[in-house]
Tab-separated table of C-alpha atoms (C1' of nucleotides) in Angstrom:
chain	number	residue	atom	x	y	z
J	1	MET	CA	105.945	66.226	95.906
J	2	ASP	CA	105.344	69.491	97.626
J	3	GLU	CA	103.380	70.388	94.524
J	4	LEU	CA	101.028	67.479	94.783
J	5	ASN	CA	100.171	67.927	98.423
J	6	SER	CA	99.905	71.669	98.515
J	7	SER	CA	96.533	73.348	98.559
J	8	THR	CA	95.175	75.251	95.604
J	9	GLU	CA	95.695	78.498	97.471
J	10	GLN	CA	99.321	77.631	97.997
J	11	LYS	CA	99.808	76.691	94.373
J	12	ILE	CA	98.323	80.030	93.367
J	13	PHE	CA	100.601	81.878	95.751
J	14	ASP	CA	103.685	80.072	94.507
J	15	ALA	CA	102.812	80.741	90.896
J	16	ALA	CA	102.049	84.372	91.672
J	17	GLU	CA	105.363	84.753	93.469
J	18	ALA	CA	107.252	83.430	90.472
J	19	VAL	CA	105.412	85.605	87.975
J	20	PHE	CA	105.375	88.828	90.011
J	21	ILE	CA	109.043	88.496	90.796
J	22	LYS	CA	109.941	87.843	87.202
J	23	ASN	CA	107.829	90.584	85.642
J	24	GLY	CA	106.857	92.941	88.436
J	25	MET	CA	103.299	93.941	89.350
J	26	GLU	CA	102.689	95.760	86.064
J	27	GLY	CA	104.263	93.158	83.848
J	28	ALA	CA	102.575	90.184	85.477
J	29	ARG	CA	99.586	88.556	83.785
J	30	MET	CA	96.835	86.808	85.725
J	31	LYS	CA	96.560	84.326	82.872
J	32	GLU	CA	100.188	83.284	83.272
J	33	ILE	CA	99.777	82.864	87.003
J	34	ALA	CA	96.723	80.674	86.462
J	35	ASP	CA	98.533	78.588	83.844
J	36	ILE	CA	101.533	77.974	86.069
J	37	ALA	CA	99.300	77.133	89.017
J	38	GLY	CA	97.495	74.701	86.740
J	39	ILE	CA	94.071	76.219	87.322
J	40	ASN	CA	91.664	78.697	85.787
J	41	LYS	CA	91.786	82.476	85.875
J	42	ALA	CA	88.460	82.684	87.657
J	43	LEU	CA	89.842	80.697	90.534
J	44	LEU	CA	92.453	83.342	91.207
J	45	HIS	CA	89.659	85.747	91.994
J	46	TYR	CA	87.966	83.250	94.199
J	47	TYR	CA	90.982	83.033	96.519
J	48	TYR	CA	92.328	86.543	96.102
J	49	ARG	CA	89.675	89.050	95.149
J	50	ASN	CA	91.850	90.897	92.639
J	51	LYS	CA	95.330	91.280	91.257
J	52	GLU	CA	96.219	93.936	93.804
J	53	GLN	CA	95.484	91.698	96.793
J	54	LEU	CA	97.389	88.811	95.282
J	55	PHE	CA	100.327	91.091	94.669
J	56	MET	CA	100.268	92.489	98.188
J	57	ALA	CA	100.344	88.991	99.656
J	58	VAL	CA	103.402	88.160	97.572
J	59	PHE	CA	105.082	91.464	98.256
J	60	GLN	CA	104.596	91.355	102.001
J	61	ASN	CA	106.008	87.867	102.085
J	62	ALA	CA	109.006	89.015	100.066
J	63	VAL	CA	109.670	91.883	102.459
J	64	ASP	CA	109.410	89.549	105.424
J	65	GLN	CA	112.159	87.433	103.920
J	66	PHE	CA	114.263	90.346	102.743
J	67	ILE	CA	114.325	92.092	106.099
J	68	PRO	CA	115.251	89.315	108.450
J	69	ASN	CA	114.750	89.252	112.154
J	70	ILE	CA	118.173	90.214	113.416
J	71	TYR	CA	117.006	91.674	116.687
J	72	ASN	CA	118.739	88.927	118.627
J	73	LEU	CA	121.949	89.579	116.767
J	74	LEU	CA	121.721	93.323	117.333
J	75	ILE	CA	121.253	93.086	121.088
J	76	SER	CA	123.816	90.346	121.517
J	77	GLU	CA	127.004	91.027	123.434
J	78	LEU	CA	129.156	90.336	120.392
J	79	SER	CA	131.837	92.816	119.440
J	80	LEU	CA	131.203	94.988	116.395
J	81	PHE	CA	133.529	92.900	114.246
J	82	ASP	CA	131.842	89.678	115.266
J	83	LYS	CA	128.423	91.167	114.624
J	84	ILE	CA	129.512	92.123	111.131
J	85	ARG	CA	130.843	88.630	110.542
J	86	ALA	CA	127.715	86.983	111.909
J	87	PHE	CA	125.398	89.233	109.914
J	88	LEU	CA	127.186	88.629	106.622
J	89	GLU	CA	127.206	84.902	107.300
J	90	GLN	CA	123.498	84.692	108.118
J	91	TYR	CA	122.143	87.229	105.662
J	92	GLY	CA	124.408	86.047	102.880
J	93	LYS	CA	122.859	82.608	103.079
J	94	ILE	CA	119.341	84.019	102.877
J	95	LEU	CA	120.121	86.172	99.856
J	96	MET	CA	121.932	83.368	98.049
J	97	LYS	CA	118.742	81.331	98.195
J	98	LYS	CA	116.416	84.206	97.259
J	99	GLN	CA	118.442	86.201	94.833
J	100	PHE	CA	115.430	87.804	93.215
J	101	LEU	CA	114.249	89.530	96.383
J	102	PRO	CA	116.330	92.728	96.365
J	103	LEU	CA	115.575	93.871	92.834
J	104	PHE	CA	111.903	92.975	93.071
J	105	ILE	CA	111.399	94.883	96.299
J	106	LEU	CA	113.412	97.905	95.275
J	107	HIS	CA	111.591	98.206	91.972
J	108	GLU	CA	108.155	97.992	93.503
J	109	ILE	CA	108.933	100.398	96.329
J	110	ASN	CA	110.310	102.786	93.791
J	111	ARG	CA	107.127	102.524	91.740
J	112	LYS	CA	104.672	103.133	94.559
J	113	PRO	CA	106.589	104.284	97.632
J	114	ASP	CA	103.650	105.668	99.563
J	115	LYS	CA	101.608	102.509	99.166
J	116	LEU	CA	104.402	100.080	99.994
J	117	VAL	CA	106.620	101.685	102.604
J	118	HIS	CA	104.542	100.552	105.505
J	119	THR	CA	105.382	96.949	104.672
J	120	ILE	CA	108.965	97.859	105.479
J	121	THR	CA	108.679	100.342	108.297
J	122	SER	CA	106.161	98.167	110.099
J	123	LYS	CA	108.880	95.585	110.443
J	124	GLY	CA	110.268	97.859	113.125
J	125	ILE	CA	113.901	97.984	112.178
J	126	GLN	CA	115.894	99.425	115.017
J	127	PRO	CA	119.296	100.577	113.817
J	128	GLN	CA	119.735	102.773	116.888
J	129	MET	CA	121.432	100.080	118.902
J	130	LEU	CA	123.956	99.379	116.176
J	131	LYS	CA	124.569	103.084	115.654
J	132	ASN	CA	125.325	103.458	119.345
J	133	GLN	CA	127.748	100.589	119.320
J	134	ILE	CA	129.593	101.986	116.316
J	135	ASN	CA	129.804	105.423	117.908
J	136	GLU	CA	131.180	103.925	121.096
J	137	GLU	CA	133.867	101.992	119.253
J	138	VAL	CA	134.857	105.173	117.437
J	139	ARG	CA	135.010	107.126	120.692
J	140	ALA	CA	136.996	104.368	122.366
J	141	GLY	CA	139.423	104.565	119.460
J	142	SER	CA	139.119	100.911	118.534
J	143	ILE	CA	138.022	101.696	114.961
J	144	LYS	CA	138.614	104.586	112.591
J	145	PRO	CA	136.160	107.496	112.739
J	146	ILE	CA	133.083	106.767	110.641
J	147	GLU	CA	129.495	107.933	110.648
J	148	PRO	CA	127.441	104.897	111.715
J	149	ARG	CA	124.979	105.074	108.867
J	150	GLN	CA	127.816	105.204	106.346
J	151	LEU	CA	129.108	101.941	107.729
J	152	ILE	CA	125.671	100.368	107.749
J	153	VAL	CA	125.048	101.351	104.137
J	154	ASN	CA	128.481	100.072	103.169
J	155	LEU	CA	127.761	96.771	104.829
J	156	LEU	CA	124.390	96.367	103.121
J	157	SER	CA	125.688	97.546	99.750
J	158	LEU	CA	128.510	95.024	99.719
J	159	CYS	CA	126.131	92.305	100.690
J	160	ILE	CA	123.051	93.065	98.558
J	161	PHE	CA	124.255	94.760	95.388
J	162	PRO	CA	126.378	91.907	94.054
J	163	ILE	CA	123.100	89.988	93.972
J	164	ALA	CA	120.781	92.765	92.837
J	165	GLY	CA	123.265	93.692	90.126
J	166	ARG	CA	123.892	90.113	89.065
J	167	PRO	CA	122.235	90.441	85.635
J	168	MET	CA	124.825	93.106	84.888
J	169	PHE	CA	127.923	91.867	86.694
J	170	GLN	CA	127.627	88.308	85.473
J	171	ARG	CA	127.658	89.403	81.862
J	172	ILE	CA	130.245	92.126	82.064
J	173	LEU	CA	132.714	90.430	84.366
J	174	PHE	CA	131.974	86.721	83.990
J	175	ASP	CA	131.071	86.252	80.352
J	176	ASN	CA	127.593	85.255	81.517
J	177	ASP	CA	128.884	82.136	83.215
J	178	ALA	CA	126.281	81.403	85.887
J	179	ASP	CA	128.315	78.779	87.717
J	180	ALA	CA	131.327	81.067	87.893
J	181	TYR	CA	129.190	83.854	89.316
J	182	GLU	CA	127.709	81.504	91.884
J	183	SER	CA	131.212	80.597	93.045
J	184	PHE	CA	132.095	84.260	93.071
J	185	LEU	CA	129.187	84.989	95.414
J	186	HIS	CA	130.162	82.111	97.658
J	187	GLU	CA	133.700	83.389	97.886
J	188	ARG	CA	132.328	86.806	98.893
J	189	MET	CA	130.530	85.366	101.887
J	190	HIS	CA	133.917	84.810	103.465
J	191	SER	CA	135.970	87.672	102.100
J	192	THR	CA	133.551	90.573	102.535
J	193	ALA	CA	133.729	90.645	106.316
J	194	ASP	CA	137.519	90.942	106.174
J	195	PHE	CA	137.228	93.699	103.589
J	196	ILE	CA	134.994	95.762	105.852
J	197	ILE	CA	136.937	95.076	109.004
J	198	ASN	CA	140.194	96.054	107.348
J	199	ALA	CA	138.552	99.255	106.179
J	200	ILE	CA	137.597	100.403	109.666
J	201	LYS	CA	140.086	98.818	112.075
J	202	LYS	CA	142.934	100.913	113.361
G	1	MET	CA	113.623	127.511	77.868
G	2	ASP	CA	114.988	124.250	76.668
G	3	GLU	CA	111.406	123.121	76.592
G	4	LEU	CA	110.240	125.876	74.311
G	5	ASN	CA	112.972	125.539	71.748
G	6	SER	CA	113.221	121.793	71.634
G	7	SER	CA	111.749	119.862	68.752
G	8	THR	CA	108.658	117.760	69.081
G	9	GLU	CA	110.761	114.631	68.827
G	10	GLN	CA	112.906	115.820	71.704
G	11	LYS	CA	109.879	116.672	73.808
G	12	ILE	CA	108.527	113.190	73.192
G	13	PHE	CA	111.828	111.622	74.130
G	14	ASP	CA	112.091	113.630	77.331
G	15	ALA	CA	108.548	112.764	78.339
G	16	ALA	CA	109.136	109.103	77.513
G	17	GLU	CA	112.306	109.056	79.550
G	18	ALA	CA	110.499	110.435	82.573
G	19	VAL	CA	107.582	108.025	82.306
G	20	PHE	CA	109.569	104.889	81.468
G	21	ILE	CA	111.982	105.541	84.265
G	22	LYS	CA	109.227	106.129	86.762
G	23	ASN	CA	107.040	103.172	85.809
G	24	GLY	CA	109.189	100.839	83.749
G	25	MET	CA	108.366	99.601	80.268
G	26	GLU	CA	105.335	97.611	81.402
G	27	GLY	CA	103.968	100.262	83.713
G	28	ALA	CA	104.366	103.150	81.299
G	29	ARG	CA	101.351	104.450	79.390
G	30	MET	CA	101.597	106.030	75.962
G	31	LYS	CA	98.805	108.392	76.955
G	32	GLU	CA	100.810	109.745	79.870
G	33	ILE	CA	103.855	110.261	77.684
G	34	ALA	CA	101.764	112.171	75.154
G	35	ASP	CA	100.192	114.309	77.861
G	36	ILE	CA	103.520	115.249	79.386
G	37	ALA	CA	104.990	115.988	75.963
G	38	GLY	CA	101.959	118.181	75.338
G	39	ILE	CA	100.940	116.409	72.173
G	40	ASN	CA	98.615	113.701	70.933
G	41	LYS	CA	99.002	109.957	71.231
G	42	ALA	CA	99.018	109.509	67.474
G	43	LEU	CA	102.056	111.707	67.186
G	44	LEU	CA	104.066	109.299	69.285
G	45	HIS	CA	103.598	106.696	66.605
G	46	TYR	CA	104.543	109.139	63.916
G	47	TYR	CA	107.997	109.692	65.410
G	48	TYR	CA	108.520	106.276	66.992
G	49	ARG	CA	106.595	103.541	65.264
G	50	ASN	CA	105.552	101.799	68.445
G	51	LYS	CA	106.034	101.652	72.193
G	52	GLU	CA	108.866	99.178	71.894
G	53	GLN	CA	110.984	101.427	69.709
G	54	LEU	CA	110.362	104.424	71.928
G	55	PHE	CA	111.393	102.382	74.923
G	56	MET	CA	114.550	101.112	73.248
G	57	ALA	CA	115.618	104.642	72.427
G	58	VAL	CA	115.193	105.663	76.042
G	59	PHE	CA	116.835	102.526	77.367
G	60	GLN	CA	119.874	102.739	75.128
G	61	ASN	CA	120.365	106.343	76.140
G	62	ALA	CA	120.106	105.367	79.793
G	63	VAL	CA	122.730	102.659	79.384
G	64	ASP	CA	125.052	105.074	77.604
G	65	GLN	CA	124.872	107.373	80.602
G	66	PHE	CA	125.066	104.618	83.171
G	67	ILE	CA	128.168	103.035	81.694
G	68	PRO	CA	130.430	106.003	81.240
G	69	ASN	CA	133.440	106.227	79.024
G	70	ILE	CA	136.246	105.633	81.480
G	71	TYR	CA	138.670	104.254	78.950
G	72	ASN	CA	140.961	107.231	79.388
G	73	LEU	CA	140.929	106.748	83.124
G	74	LEU	CA	141.639	103.035	82.839
G	75	ILE	CA	144.666	103.435	80.570
G	76	SER	CA	146.042	106.382	82.489
G	77	GLU	CA	149.307	106.064	84.392
G	78	LEU	CA	147.613	106.763	87.704
G	79	SER	CA	148.267	104.475	90.631
G	80	LEU	CA	145.478	102.106	91.641
G	81	PHE	CA	144.544	104.255	94.612
G	82	ASP	CA	144.357	107.369	92.489
G	83	LYS	CA	142.284	105.585	89.884
G	84	ILE	CA	139.832	104.554	92.571
G	85	ARG	CA	139.668	108.103	93.858
G	86	ALA	CA	139.233	109.547	90.370
G	87	PHE	CA	136.571	107.025	89.423
G	88	LEU	CA	134.493	107.614	92.526
G	89	GLU	CA	134.777	111.350	92.036
G	90	GLN	CA	133.707	111.294	88.384
G	91	TYR	CA	131.121	108.527	88.510
G	92	GLY	CA	129.686	109.779	91.777
G	93	LYS	CA	128.819	113.066	90.140
G	94	ILE	CA	127.087	111.353	87.227
G	95	LEU	CA	124.996	109.138	89.475
G	96	MET	CA	124.055	111.997	91.779
G	97	LYS	CA	122.470	113.750	88.819
G	98	LYS	CA	120.797	110.645	87.382
G	99	GLN	CA	119.813	108.729	90.434
G	100	PHE	CA	117.085	106.818	88.670
G	101	LEU	CA	119.432	105.134	86.193
G	102	PRO	CA	120.646	102.121	88.178
G	103	LEU	CA	117.295	100.762	89.281
G	104	PHE	CA	115.675	101.376	85.918
G	105	ILE	CA	118.404	99.583	83.999
G	106	LEU	CA	118.704	96.689	86.403
G	107	HIS	CA	114.966	96.090	86.453
G	108	GLU	CA	114.633	96.085	82.692
G	109	ILE	CA	117.663	93.880	82.126
G	110	ASN	CA	116.281	91.492	84.680
G	111	ARG	CA	112.935	91.416	82.903
G	112	LYS	CA	114.249	90.710	79.415
G	113	PRO	CA	117.943	89.846	79.635
G	114	ASP	CA	118.295	88.305	76.197
G	115	LYS	CA	116.744	91.263	74.475
G	116	LEU	CA	118.623	93.947	76.371
G	117	VAL	CA	122.096	92.617	77.080
G	118	HIS	CA	123.507	93.745	73.782
G	119	THR	CA	122.941	97.364	74.810
G	120	ILE	CA	125.496	96.753	77.531
G	121	THR	CA	128.003	94.384	76.026
G	122	SER	CA	128.186	96.418	72.845
G	123	LYS	CA	129.649	99.233	74.858
G	124	GLY	CA	132.832	97.196	74.954
G	125	ILE	CA	133.705	97.427	78.589
G	126	GLN	CA	137.282	96.373	79.096
G	127	PRO	CA	137.925	95.432	82.729
G	128	GLN	CA	140.990	93.447	81.729
G	129	MET	CA	143.362	96.352	82.117
G	130	LEU	CA	142.141	97.128	85.599
G	131	LYS	CA	142.287	93.465	86.556
G	132	ASN	CA	145.903	93.325	85.455
G	133	GLN	CA	146.820	96.383	87.451
G	134	ILE	CA	145.188	95.002	90.582
G	135	ASN	CA	146.959	91.669	90.159
G	136	GLU	CA	150.291	93.429	89.753
G	137	GLU	CA	149.807	95.482	92.889
G	138	VAL	CA	148.965	92.324	94.796
G	139	ARG	CA	152.039	90.542	93.455
G	140	ALA	CA	154.219	93.523	94.251
G	141	GLY	CA	152.878	93.377	97.776
G	142	SER	CA	151.604	96.952	97.789
G	143	ILE	CA	148.027	95.896	98.602
G	144	LYS	CA	146.472	92.962	100.398
G	145	PRO	CA	145.662	89.879	98.327
G	146	ILE	CA	142.308	90.247	96.611
G	147	GLU	CA	140.700	88.782	93.517
G	148	PRO	CA	140.399	91.684	91.063
G	149	ARG	CA	136.732	91.183	90.298
G	150	GLN	CA	135.917	91.150	94.009
G	151	LEU	CA	137.473	94.569	94.318
G	152	ILE	CA	135.706	95.866	91.219
G	153	VAL	CA	132.338	94.645	92.461
G	154	ASN	CA	133.027	96.158	95.881
G	155	LEU	CA	133.852	99.472	94.290
G	156	LEU	CA	130.733	99.513	92.139
G	157	SER	CA	128.496	98.274	94.946
G	158	LEU	CA	129.605	101.024	97.314
G	159	CYS	CA	129.076	103.570	94.634
G	160	ILE	CA	125.811	102.464	93.025
G	161	PHE	CA	123.752	100.723	95.690
G	162	PRO	CA	123.370	103.681	98.041
G	163	ILE	CA	121.572	105.317	95.111
G	164	ALA	CA	119.691	102.298	93.767
G	165	GLY	CA	118.575	101.492	97.293
G	166	ARG	CA	117.660	105.036	98.186
G	167	PRO	CA	113.890	104.432	98.427
G	168	MET	CA	114.688	101.941	101.157
G	169	PHE	CA	117.644	103.507	102.936
G	170	GLN	CA	116.141	106.965	103.076
G	171	ARG	CA	113.079	105.710	104.881
G	172	ILE	CA	114.693	103.217	107.199
G	173	LEU	CA	117.766	105.216	108.166
G	174	PHE	CA	116.810	108.837	107.532
G	175	ASP	CA	113.169	109.052	108.483
G	176	ASN	CA	112.416	109.803	104.828
G	177	ASP	CA	114.274	113.099	104.988
G	178	ALA	CA	115.308	113.734	101.369
G	179	ASP	CA	117.681	116.597	102.145
G	180	ALA	CA	119.445	114.583	104.789
G	181	TYR	CA	119.907	111.713	102.372
G	182	GLU	CA	121.256	114.046	99.726
G	183	SER	CA	123.868	115.271	102.185
G	184	PHE	CA	124.615	111.713	103.129
G	185	LEU	CA	125.332	110.852	99.492
G	186	HIS	CA	127.533	113.904	99.118
G	187	GLU	CA	129.528	112.934	102.170
G	188	ARG	CA	130.026	109.479	100.650
G	189	MET	CA	131.675	110.906	97.553
G	190	HIS	CA	134.614	111.806	99.745
G	191	SER	CA	134.648	109.072	102.327
G	192	THR	CA	134.109	106.012	100.160
G	193	ALA	CA	137.521	106.128	98.495
G	194	ASP	CA	139.218	106.141	101.892
G	195	PHE	CA	137.039	103.247	103.013
G	196	ILE	CA	138.123	101.123	100.066
G	197	ILE	CA	141.760	102.112	100.221
G	198	ASN	CA	141.934	101.327	103.909
G	199	ALA	CA	140.408	97.955	103.183
G	200	ILE	CA	143.104	96.916	100.720
G	201	LYS	CA	146.260	98.797	101.661
G	202	LYS	CA	148.916	97.007	103.610
X	1	DG	C1'	103.243	117.425	61.240
X	2	DT	C1'	99.350	117.256	63.976
X	3	DC	C1'	94.889	116.170	64.974
X	4	DT	C1'	90.136	113.274	65.760
X	5	DA	C1'	88.077	109.107	65.420
X	6	DT	C1'	88.236	104.340	65.429
X	7	DA	C1'	89.926	99.655	64.978
X	8	DT	C1'	91.866	95.844	67.534
X	9	DT	C1'	93.524	93.362	70.828
X	10	DG	C1'	94.607	92.223	75.636
X	11	DT	C1'	93.385	91.832	80.404
X	12	DG	C1'	91.163	92.066	84.886
X	13	DA	C1'	87.028	90.831	86.624
X	14	DT	C1'	82.226	88.754	87.087
X	15	DA	C1'	78.028	85.607	86.249
X	16	DG	C1'	76.395	81.444	86.593
X	17	DA	C1'	76.401	76.253	85.703
X	18	DC	C1'	78.087	72.154	87.871
O	1	DG	C1'	85.699	74.759	94.692
O	2	DT	C1'	86.237	74.760	89.943
O	3	DC	C1'	84.943	75.541	85.488
O	4	DT	C1'	83.169	78.079	80.810
O	5	DA	C1'	81.605	82.049	78.879
O	6	DT	C1'	81.455	86.744	78.737
O	7	DC	C1'	81.619	91.597	80.127
O	8	DA	C1'	83.815	96.032	80.429
O	9	DC	C1'	87.344	98.704	79.804
O	10	DA	C1'	92.067	100.006	79.026
O	11	DA	C1'	95.815	100.527	75.915
O	12	DT	C1'	98.362	100.156	71.624
O	13	DA	C1'	98.026	101.138	67.109
O	14	DT	C1'	96.090	102.813	62.619
O	15	DA	C1'	93.148	105.541	59.154
O	16	DG	C1'	92.340	109.532	57.309
O	17	DA	C1'	91.121	114.640	57.466
O	18	DC	C1'	93.430	118.981	57.717
DNA sequence: GTCTATATTGTGATAGAC
DNA sequence: GTCTATCACAATATAGAC
């Protein structure tokens, strides 16, 4: 019913999102987008002047979802362990619902870094606060020595790559059983925090 | 000097590898491949009938490098911890030299799974042996309880994603300093094994 | 084996009627 | 706003000379 009520522009955007994410900017066809949106090719150009602008709208939206607003979490008074738990809980849910985001964004950034970086950097990520907190915990002796960025990359890798690498993992390890892999990802949402905490706690 | 001595077919393959990996199958242009190989477009079709076959040659080669032959490691008598250390050491070196492999392969598999899976499954990965060993160590009480595939995915995530996600990490966390990121990856080759082992040891 | 020239098709984009 | 018809060009692929 969302379909029926939504504006033509929205239908175009939704169709474009599906097609760009499935095939990438280069592999996407304006014809296919128009077909899925249930309108004509010419109308795409009426709303979005050209393919590039349509792509950028989709891409920026994808980045906005992929890099969530965790400023409140970062500045909270939670302990490091609780922040890790809270982040995995919140971000895990987002990624489970938008599993295509990581691969799409990484591929496109890789293809045209200079053109697309600003969509990321402009989001104003501030890892400094988290780095400070990690350093303090190391100095206080409450966790094992670790370079903050190593921990951050570990955290993000464990959280994102099982989804980005799904096309591979699901086939190699799960006999291409989609339901089994879905359960596997769900299970991770609870177990990954413990894995990380065990790795760094003294 | 490799360039000078290599056959035309090899020069074409090398050029194709560079272009396909940079732009993907859909983004690659036969013209660019010919230019880089220093020959004419028509000659591409003489050696490889069409773009598809040229791509498949490059892709299969990429998969063969990406999924290394670790059968000997898997069946070795090493303890689980030593296997983890050995794997990270060996595979880390491969990935450091071919950093483009993960993203390229994942993107293409994602684009056309049905067409490209066989290039992976035919390699006959056998995780069963490793799964058994992990289960035994859990039962023996020498490591914390963990589902074997969770550990395997953790291991691969920590090893592959820092490279697949480099375009993102390097800019967000390292101010786009390539040398600094290279050092960061090198440091990981030593620290990641300890991270994992700490996470699972009792 | 390697080239030039060309055929053929696909695709993004525009013109213009309604 | 939405459509049909069409342009212009890019890209794969082939023909054929050398």
